[in-house]
CSV table of C-alpha atoms and ligand atoms in Angstrom, one decimal:
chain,number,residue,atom,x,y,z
A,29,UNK,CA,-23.8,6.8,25.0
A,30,UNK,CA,-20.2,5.4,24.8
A,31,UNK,CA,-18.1,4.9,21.7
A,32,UNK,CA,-18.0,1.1,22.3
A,33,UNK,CA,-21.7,0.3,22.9
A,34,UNK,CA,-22.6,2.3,20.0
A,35,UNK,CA,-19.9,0.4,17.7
A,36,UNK,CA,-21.9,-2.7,18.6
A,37,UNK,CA,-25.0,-1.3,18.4
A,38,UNK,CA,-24.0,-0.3,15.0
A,39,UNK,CA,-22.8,-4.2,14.2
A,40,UNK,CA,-26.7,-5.1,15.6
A,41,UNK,CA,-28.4,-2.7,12.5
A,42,UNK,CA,-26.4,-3.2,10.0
A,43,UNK,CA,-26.6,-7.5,10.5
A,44,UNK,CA,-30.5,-7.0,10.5
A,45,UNK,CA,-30.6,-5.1,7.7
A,46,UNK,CA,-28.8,-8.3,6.3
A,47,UNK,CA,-25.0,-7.1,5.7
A,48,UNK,CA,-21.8,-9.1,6.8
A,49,UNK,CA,-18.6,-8.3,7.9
A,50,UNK,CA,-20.4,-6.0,10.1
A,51,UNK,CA,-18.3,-5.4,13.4
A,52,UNK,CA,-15.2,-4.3,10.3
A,53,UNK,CA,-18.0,-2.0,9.1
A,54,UNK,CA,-19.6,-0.4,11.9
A,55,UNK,CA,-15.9,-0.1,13.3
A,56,UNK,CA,-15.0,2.0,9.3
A,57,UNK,CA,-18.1,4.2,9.9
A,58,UNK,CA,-17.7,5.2,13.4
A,59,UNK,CA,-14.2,6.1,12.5
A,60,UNK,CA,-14.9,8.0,9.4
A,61,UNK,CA,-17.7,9.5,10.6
A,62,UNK,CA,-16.0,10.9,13.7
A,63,UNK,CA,-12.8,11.4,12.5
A,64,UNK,CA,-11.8,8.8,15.8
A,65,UNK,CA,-9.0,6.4,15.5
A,66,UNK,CA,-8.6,3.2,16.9
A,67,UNK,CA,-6.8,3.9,20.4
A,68,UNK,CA,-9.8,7.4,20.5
A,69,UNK,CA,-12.5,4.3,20.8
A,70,UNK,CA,-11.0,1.2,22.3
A,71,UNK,CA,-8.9,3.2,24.9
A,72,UNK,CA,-10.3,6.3,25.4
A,73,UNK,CA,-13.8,4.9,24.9
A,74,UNK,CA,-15.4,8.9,25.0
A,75,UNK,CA,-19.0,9.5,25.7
A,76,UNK,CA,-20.8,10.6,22.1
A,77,UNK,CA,-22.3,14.1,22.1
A,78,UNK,CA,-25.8,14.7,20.7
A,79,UNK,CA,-24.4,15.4,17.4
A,80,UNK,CA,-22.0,13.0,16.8
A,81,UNK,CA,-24.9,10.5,17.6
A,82,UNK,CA,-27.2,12.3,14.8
A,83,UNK,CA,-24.3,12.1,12.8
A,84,UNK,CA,-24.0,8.6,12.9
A,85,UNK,CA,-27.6,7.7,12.9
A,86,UNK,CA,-27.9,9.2,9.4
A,87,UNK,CA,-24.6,7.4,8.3
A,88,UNK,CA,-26.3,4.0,9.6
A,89,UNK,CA,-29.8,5.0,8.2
A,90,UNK,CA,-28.0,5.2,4.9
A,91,UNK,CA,-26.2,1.9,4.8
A,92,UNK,CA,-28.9,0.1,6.4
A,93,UNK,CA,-30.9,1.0,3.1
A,94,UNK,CA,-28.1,-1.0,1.4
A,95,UNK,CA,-25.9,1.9,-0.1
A,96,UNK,CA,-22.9,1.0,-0.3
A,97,UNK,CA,-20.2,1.7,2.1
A,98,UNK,CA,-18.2,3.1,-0.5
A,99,UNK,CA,-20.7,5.8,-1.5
A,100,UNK,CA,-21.2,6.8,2.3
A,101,UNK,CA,-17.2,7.4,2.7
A,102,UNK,CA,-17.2,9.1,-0.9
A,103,UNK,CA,-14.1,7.1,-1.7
A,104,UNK,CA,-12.0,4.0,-2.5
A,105,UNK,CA,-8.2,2.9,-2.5
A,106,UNK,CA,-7.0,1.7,-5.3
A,107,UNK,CA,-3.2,0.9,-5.5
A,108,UNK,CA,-1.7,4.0,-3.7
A,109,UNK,CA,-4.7,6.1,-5.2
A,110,UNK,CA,-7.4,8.0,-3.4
A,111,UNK,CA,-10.7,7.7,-5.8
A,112,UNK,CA,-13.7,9.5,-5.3
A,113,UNK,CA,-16.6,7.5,-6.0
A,114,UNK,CA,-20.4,8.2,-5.5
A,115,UNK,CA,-23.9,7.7,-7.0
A,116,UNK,CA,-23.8,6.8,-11.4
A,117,UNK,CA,-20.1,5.5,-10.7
A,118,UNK,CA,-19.0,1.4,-10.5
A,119,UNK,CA,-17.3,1.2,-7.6
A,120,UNK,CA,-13.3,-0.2,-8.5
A,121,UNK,CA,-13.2,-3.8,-6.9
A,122,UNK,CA,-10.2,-5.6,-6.1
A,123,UNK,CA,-9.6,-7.7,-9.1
A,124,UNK,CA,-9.5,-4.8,-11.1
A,125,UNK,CA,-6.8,-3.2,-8.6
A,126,UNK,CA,-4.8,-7.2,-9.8
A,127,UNK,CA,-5.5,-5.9,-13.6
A,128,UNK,CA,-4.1,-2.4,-13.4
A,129,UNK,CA,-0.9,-4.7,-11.7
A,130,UNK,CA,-0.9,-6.8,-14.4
A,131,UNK,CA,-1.2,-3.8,-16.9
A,132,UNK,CA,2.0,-2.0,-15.0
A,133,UNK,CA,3.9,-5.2,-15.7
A,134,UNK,CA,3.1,-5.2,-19.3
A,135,UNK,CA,3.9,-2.0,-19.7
A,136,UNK,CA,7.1,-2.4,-18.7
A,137,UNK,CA,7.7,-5.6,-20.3
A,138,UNK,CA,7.5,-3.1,-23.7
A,139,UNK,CA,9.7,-0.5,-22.1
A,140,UNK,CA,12.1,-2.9,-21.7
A,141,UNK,CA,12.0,-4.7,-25.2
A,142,UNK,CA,12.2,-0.9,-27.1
A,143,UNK,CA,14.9,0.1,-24.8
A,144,UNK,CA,16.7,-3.1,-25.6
A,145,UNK,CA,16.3,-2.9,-29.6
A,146,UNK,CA,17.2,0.7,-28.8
A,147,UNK,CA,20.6,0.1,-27.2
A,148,UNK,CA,21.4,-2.3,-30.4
A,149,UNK,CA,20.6,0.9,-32.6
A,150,UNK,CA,22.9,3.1,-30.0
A,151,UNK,CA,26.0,1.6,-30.9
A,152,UNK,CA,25.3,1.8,-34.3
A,153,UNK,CA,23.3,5.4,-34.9
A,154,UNK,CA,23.7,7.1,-31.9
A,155,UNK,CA,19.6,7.0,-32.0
A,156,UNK,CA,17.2,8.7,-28.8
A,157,UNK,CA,15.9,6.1,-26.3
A,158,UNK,CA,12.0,7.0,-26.8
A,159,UNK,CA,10.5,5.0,-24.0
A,160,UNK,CA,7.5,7.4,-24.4
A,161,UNK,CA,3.9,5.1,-24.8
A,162,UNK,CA,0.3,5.6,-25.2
A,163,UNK,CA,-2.0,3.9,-23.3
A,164,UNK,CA,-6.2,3.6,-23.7
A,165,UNK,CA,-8.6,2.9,-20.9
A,166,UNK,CA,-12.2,1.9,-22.3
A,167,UNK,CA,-14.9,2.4,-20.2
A,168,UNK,CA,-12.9,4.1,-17.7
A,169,UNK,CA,-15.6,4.9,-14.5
A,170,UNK,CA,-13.7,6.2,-12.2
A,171,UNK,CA,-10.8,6.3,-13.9
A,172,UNK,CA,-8.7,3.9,-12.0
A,173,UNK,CA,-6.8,2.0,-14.2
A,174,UNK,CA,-6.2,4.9,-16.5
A,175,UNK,CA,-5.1,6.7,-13.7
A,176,UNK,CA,-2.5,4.0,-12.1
A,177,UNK,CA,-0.7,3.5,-15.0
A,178,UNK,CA,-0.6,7.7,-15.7
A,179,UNK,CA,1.0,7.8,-12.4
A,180,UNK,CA,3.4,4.6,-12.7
A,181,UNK,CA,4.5,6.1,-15.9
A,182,UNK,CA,3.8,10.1,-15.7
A,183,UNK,CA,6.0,10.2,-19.8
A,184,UNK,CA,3.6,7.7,-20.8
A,185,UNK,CA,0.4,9.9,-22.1
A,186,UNK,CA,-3.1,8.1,-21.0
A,187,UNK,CA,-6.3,8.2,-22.7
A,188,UNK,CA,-9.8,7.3,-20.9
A,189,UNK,CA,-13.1,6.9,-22.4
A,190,UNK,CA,-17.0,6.7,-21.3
A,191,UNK,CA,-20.2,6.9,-22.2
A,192,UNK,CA,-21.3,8.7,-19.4
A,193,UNK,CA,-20.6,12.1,-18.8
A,194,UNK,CA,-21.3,11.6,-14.7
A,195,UNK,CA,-18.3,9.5,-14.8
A,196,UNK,CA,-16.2,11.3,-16.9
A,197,UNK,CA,-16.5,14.4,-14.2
A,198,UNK,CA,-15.4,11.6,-11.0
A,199,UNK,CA,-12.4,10.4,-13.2
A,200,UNK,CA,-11.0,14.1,-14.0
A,201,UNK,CA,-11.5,15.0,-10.2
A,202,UNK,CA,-9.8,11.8,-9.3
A,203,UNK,CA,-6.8,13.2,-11.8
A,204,UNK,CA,-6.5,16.9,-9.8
A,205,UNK,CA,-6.9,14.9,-6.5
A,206,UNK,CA,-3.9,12.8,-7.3
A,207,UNK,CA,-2.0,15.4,-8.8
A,208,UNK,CA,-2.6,13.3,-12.1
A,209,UNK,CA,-1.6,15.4,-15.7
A,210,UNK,CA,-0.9,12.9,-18.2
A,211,UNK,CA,-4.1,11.5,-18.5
A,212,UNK,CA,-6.7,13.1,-20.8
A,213,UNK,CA,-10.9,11.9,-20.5
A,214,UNK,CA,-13.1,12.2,-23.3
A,215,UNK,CA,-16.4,11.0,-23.5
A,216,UNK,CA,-18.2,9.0,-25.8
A,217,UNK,CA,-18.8,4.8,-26.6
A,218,UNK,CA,-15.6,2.7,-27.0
A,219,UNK,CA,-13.4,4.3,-29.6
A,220,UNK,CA,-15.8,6.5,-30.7
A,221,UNK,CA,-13.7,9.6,-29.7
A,222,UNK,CA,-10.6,8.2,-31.5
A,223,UNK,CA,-12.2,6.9,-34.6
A,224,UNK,CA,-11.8,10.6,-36.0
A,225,UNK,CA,-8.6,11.3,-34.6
A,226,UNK,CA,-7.3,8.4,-36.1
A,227,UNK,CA,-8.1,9.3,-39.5
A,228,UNK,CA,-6.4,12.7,-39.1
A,229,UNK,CA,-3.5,11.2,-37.3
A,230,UNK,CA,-2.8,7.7,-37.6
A,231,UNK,CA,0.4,7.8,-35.7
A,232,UNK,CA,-0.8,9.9,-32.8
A,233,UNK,CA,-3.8,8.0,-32.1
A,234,UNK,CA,-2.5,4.3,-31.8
A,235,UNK,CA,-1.7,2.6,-28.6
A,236,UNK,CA,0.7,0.5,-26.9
A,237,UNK,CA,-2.0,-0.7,-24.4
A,238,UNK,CA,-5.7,-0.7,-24.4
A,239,UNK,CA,-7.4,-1.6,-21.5
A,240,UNK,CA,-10.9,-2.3,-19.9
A,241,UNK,CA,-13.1,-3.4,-17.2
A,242,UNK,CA,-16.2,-3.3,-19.9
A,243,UNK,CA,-19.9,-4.0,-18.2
A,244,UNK,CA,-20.0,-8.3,-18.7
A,245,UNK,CA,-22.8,-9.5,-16.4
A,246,UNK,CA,-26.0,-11.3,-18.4
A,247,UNK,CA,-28.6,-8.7,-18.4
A,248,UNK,CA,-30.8,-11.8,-16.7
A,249,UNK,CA,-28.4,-12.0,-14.0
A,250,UNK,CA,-28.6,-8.9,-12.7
A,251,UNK,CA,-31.7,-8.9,-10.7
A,252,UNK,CA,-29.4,-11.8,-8.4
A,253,UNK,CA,-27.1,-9.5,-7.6
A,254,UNK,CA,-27.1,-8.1,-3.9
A,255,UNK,CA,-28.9,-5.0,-3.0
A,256,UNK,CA,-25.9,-2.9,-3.3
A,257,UNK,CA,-24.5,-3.7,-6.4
A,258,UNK,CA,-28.4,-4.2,-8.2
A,259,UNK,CA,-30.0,-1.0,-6.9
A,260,UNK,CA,-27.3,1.5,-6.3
A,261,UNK,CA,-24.8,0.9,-8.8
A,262,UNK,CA,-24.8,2.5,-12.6
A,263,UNK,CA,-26.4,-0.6,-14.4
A,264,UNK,CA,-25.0,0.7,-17.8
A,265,UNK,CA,-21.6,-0.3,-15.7
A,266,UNK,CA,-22.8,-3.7,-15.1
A,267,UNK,CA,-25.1,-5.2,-17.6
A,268,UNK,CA,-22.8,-6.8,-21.0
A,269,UNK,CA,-26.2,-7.8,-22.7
A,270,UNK,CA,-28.0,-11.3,-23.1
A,271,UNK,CA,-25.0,-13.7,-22.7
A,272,UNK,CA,-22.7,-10.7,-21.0
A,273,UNK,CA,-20.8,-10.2,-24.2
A,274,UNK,CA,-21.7,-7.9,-26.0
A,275,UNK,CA,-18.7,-5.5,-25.1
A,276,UNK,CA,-16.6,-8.0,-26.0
A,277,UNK,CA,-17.7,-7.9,-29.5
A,278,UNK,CA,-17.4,-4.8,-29.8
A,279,UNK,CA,-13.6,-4.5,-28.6
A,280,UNK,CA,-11.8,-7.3,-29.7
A,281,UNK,CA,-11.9,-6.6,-33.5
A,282,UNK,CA,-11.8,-3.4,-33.4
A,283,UNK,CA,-9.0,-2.5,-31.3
A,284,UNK,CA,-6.7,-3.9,-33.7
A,285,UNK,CA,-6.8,-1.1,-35.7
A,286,UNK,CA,-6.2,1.4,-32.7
A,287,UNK,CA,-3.0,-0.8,-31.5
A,288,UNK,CA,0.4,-0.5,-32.8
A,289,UNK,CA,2.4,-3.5,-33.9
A,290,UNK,CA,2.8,-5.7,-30.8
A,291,UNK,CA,0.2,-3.8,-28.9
A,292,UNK,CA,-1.4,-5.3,-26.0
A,293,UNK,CA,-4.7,-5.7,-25.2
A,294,UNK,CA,-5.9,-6.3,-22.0
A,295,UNK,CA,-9.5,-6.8,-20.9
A,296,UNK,CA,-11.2,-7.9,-17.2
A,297,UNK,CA,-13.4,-10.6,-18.0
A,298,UNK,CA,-16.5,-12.3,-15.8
A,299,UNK,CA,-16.6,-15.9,-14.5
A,300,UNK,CA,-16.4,-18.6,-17.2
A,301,UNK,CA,-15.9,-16.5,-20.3
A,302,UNK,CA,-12.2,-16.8,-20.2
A,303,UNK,CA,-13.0,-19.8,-23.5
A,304,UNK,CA,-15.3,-17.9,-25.5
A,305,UNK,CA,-13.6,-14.1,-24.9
A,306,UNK,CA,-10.6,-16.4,-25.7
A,307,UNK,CA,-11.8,-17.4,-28.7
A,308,UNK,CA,-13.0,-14.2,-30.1
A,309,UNK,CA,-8.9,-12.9,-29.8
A,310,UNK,CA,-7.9,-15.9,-31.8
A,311,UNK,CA,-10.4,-15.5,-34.2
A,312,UNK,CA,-9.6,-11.5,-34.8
A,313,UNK,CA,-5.8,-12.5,-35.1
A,314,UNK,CA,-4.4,-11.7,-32.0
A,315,UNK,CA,-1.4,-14.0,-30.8
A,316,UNK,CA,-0.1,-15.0,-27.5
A,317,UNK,CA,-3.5,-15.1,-25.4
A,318,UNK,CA,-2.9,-15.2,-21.9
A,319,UNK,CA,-5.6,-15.5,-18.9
A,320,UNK,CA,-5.1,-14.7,-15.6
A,321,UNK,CA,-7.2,-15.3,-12.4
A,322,UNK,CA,-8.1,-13.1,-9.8
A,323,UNK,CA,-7.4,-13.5,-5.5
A,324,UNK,CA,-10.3,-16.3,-5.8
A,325,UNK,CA,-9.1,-18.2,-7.9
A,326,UNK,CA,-11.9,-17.1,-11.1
A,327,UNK,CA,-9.9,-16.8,-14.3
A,328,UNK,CA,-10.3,-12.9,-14.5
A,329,UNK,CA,-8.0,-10.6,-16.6
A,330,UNK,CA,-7.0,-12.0,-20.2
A,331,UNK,CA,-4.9,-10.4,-22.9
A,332,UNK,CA,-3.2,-10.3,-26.1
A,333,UNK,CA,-1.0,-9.0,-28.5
A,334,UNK,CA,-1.3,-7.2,-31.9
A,335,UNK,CA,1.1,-9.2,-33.9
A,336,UNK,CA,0.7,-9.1,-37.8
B,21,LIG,N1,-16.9,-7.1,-11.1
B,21,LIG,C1,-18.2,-6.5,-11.1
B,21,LIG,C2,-19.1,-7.2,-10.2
B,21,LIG,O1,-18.9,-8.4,-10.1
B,21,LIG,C3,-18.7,-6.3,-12.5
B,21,LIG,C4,-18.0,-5.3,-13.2
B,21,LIG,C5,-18.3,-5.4,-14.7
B,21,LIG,O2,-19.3,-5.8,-15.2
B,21,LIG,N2,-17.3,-5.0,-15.4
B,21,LIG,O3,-20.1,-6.7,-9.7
């Protein structure tokens, strides 16, 4: 059989096995599967040998069972990163590719106010520009917002945390595969591997930035989700209890204590929470709340600052 009759073959199973998209699909496995570009099938248009058609037909069986695509390939991109993703890991989505943007320009909005106070000191003491920051993902996955900002800011030392240990292994691969040192994974809920570091070391173990794409779906909504998402993705990822907030309960107040004076914190939030999560900064004492929406237009990202 030829390349091209098999790539719409391909289209035919996958849109009666109920996905969309799926000419852009069948076109991503074919050429992932058989190393081909695009000129190898639309030009060249080779006959398949027995075992690239075997090859493919186990690909197709897989996605046609609703894994998703990203499992089959074994990886994402997320901003300039390669990710390795598979089974017990949420796959990154775009929106949280807009937060770790977001993130890199807060960041630097702080680098820029130190090095500014710093220059005033300069002319005055001579002082050491410390630009320097720490940085906490919560609920890292696959690690991809810890590791974007680790590698915008390779002085900046990053800290990721999970509950799951199957996670914690993908994120510390996905540091070695992008030549990635300043980032350090520990596993355990939330803050929990902090909360004794802090006591030993107050100064050590406070942050500039925290950060986190927490699980904030309502456990009942779930079971609407599609097929990929409900039945091959890590549930403990997804599902933010009865009203999808229970992560944000946990956070908000506590954080305060992890973040320095005018730290940020930064969390992705789920379709219409923006008021309530909004609410919950205000009444924990964080100032200068700002919400954000994501490529559709849902208000997405939302942070705030540590100001006393
Ligand atoms: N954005 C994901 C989804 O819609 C949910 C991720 C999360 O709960 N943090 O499937």
């Amino acid at each position: 059989m030829k390349v091209k009759y098999k790539l719409q073959a391909i289209s035919k199973l996958l849109s009666t096995a109920g996905i969309e998209f799926t000419d852009k699909e069948a076109e991503i496995i074919l050429r992932n599967a058989l190393n081909m570009n695009v000129i190898d099938i639309y030009r060249d248009d080779p006959e398949l040998t027995d075992k690239q058609m075997s090859l493919l037909e186990s690909v197709v069986s897989r996605r046609t069972s609703r894994e998703p695509l990203q499992y089959i390939l074994g990886h994402v991109d997320f901003l300039g990163l390669k990710l390795q993703v598979g089974k017990g890991v949420l796959i990154p989505r775009p929106e949280t590719e807009l937060m770790a943007e977001y993130a890199i320009k807060a960041v630097s909005g702080q680098r820029s106010a130190v090095s500014s106070q710093e220059n005033s000191k300069l002319k005055t003491q001579n002082s050491k520009l410390n630009s320097s920051q720490r940085i906490l993902d919560l609920c890292t996955g696959s690690g991809c917002l810890a590791l974007s900002l680790a590698q915008e800011y390779p002085d900046a030392h990053v800290y990721g945390s999970d509950i799951s240990e199957i996670v914690l292994r993908y994120a510390r691969r996905n540091a070695d595969l992008n030549g990635i040192n300043n980032v350090t994974f520990l596993q355990g809920n939330l803050f929990e591997p902090f909360t004794k570091l802090l006591t030993l070391n107050s100064k050590l173990f406070s942050f500039d930035l925290i950060i986190s794409n927490p699980p904030y779906i309502k456990s009942d909504d779930i079971r609407n989700l599609q097929p990929e998402i409900k039945d091959w993705e890590p549930l403990n990822a997804l599902d933010g209890g009865t009203d999808g907030l229970d992560f944000y309960r946990a956070i908000i107040p506590i954080a305060r204590q992890f973040l320095k004076d005018s730290g940020i914190l930064m969390l992705e939030i789920g379709i219409s929470q923006a008021d309530t999560v909004a609410q919950m900064f205000e009444c924990s004492g964080y100032k200068d709340i700002v919400v954000q929406k994501d490529y559709a237009g849902i208000e997405r990202i939302i942070s705030a600052h540590n100001l006393v």
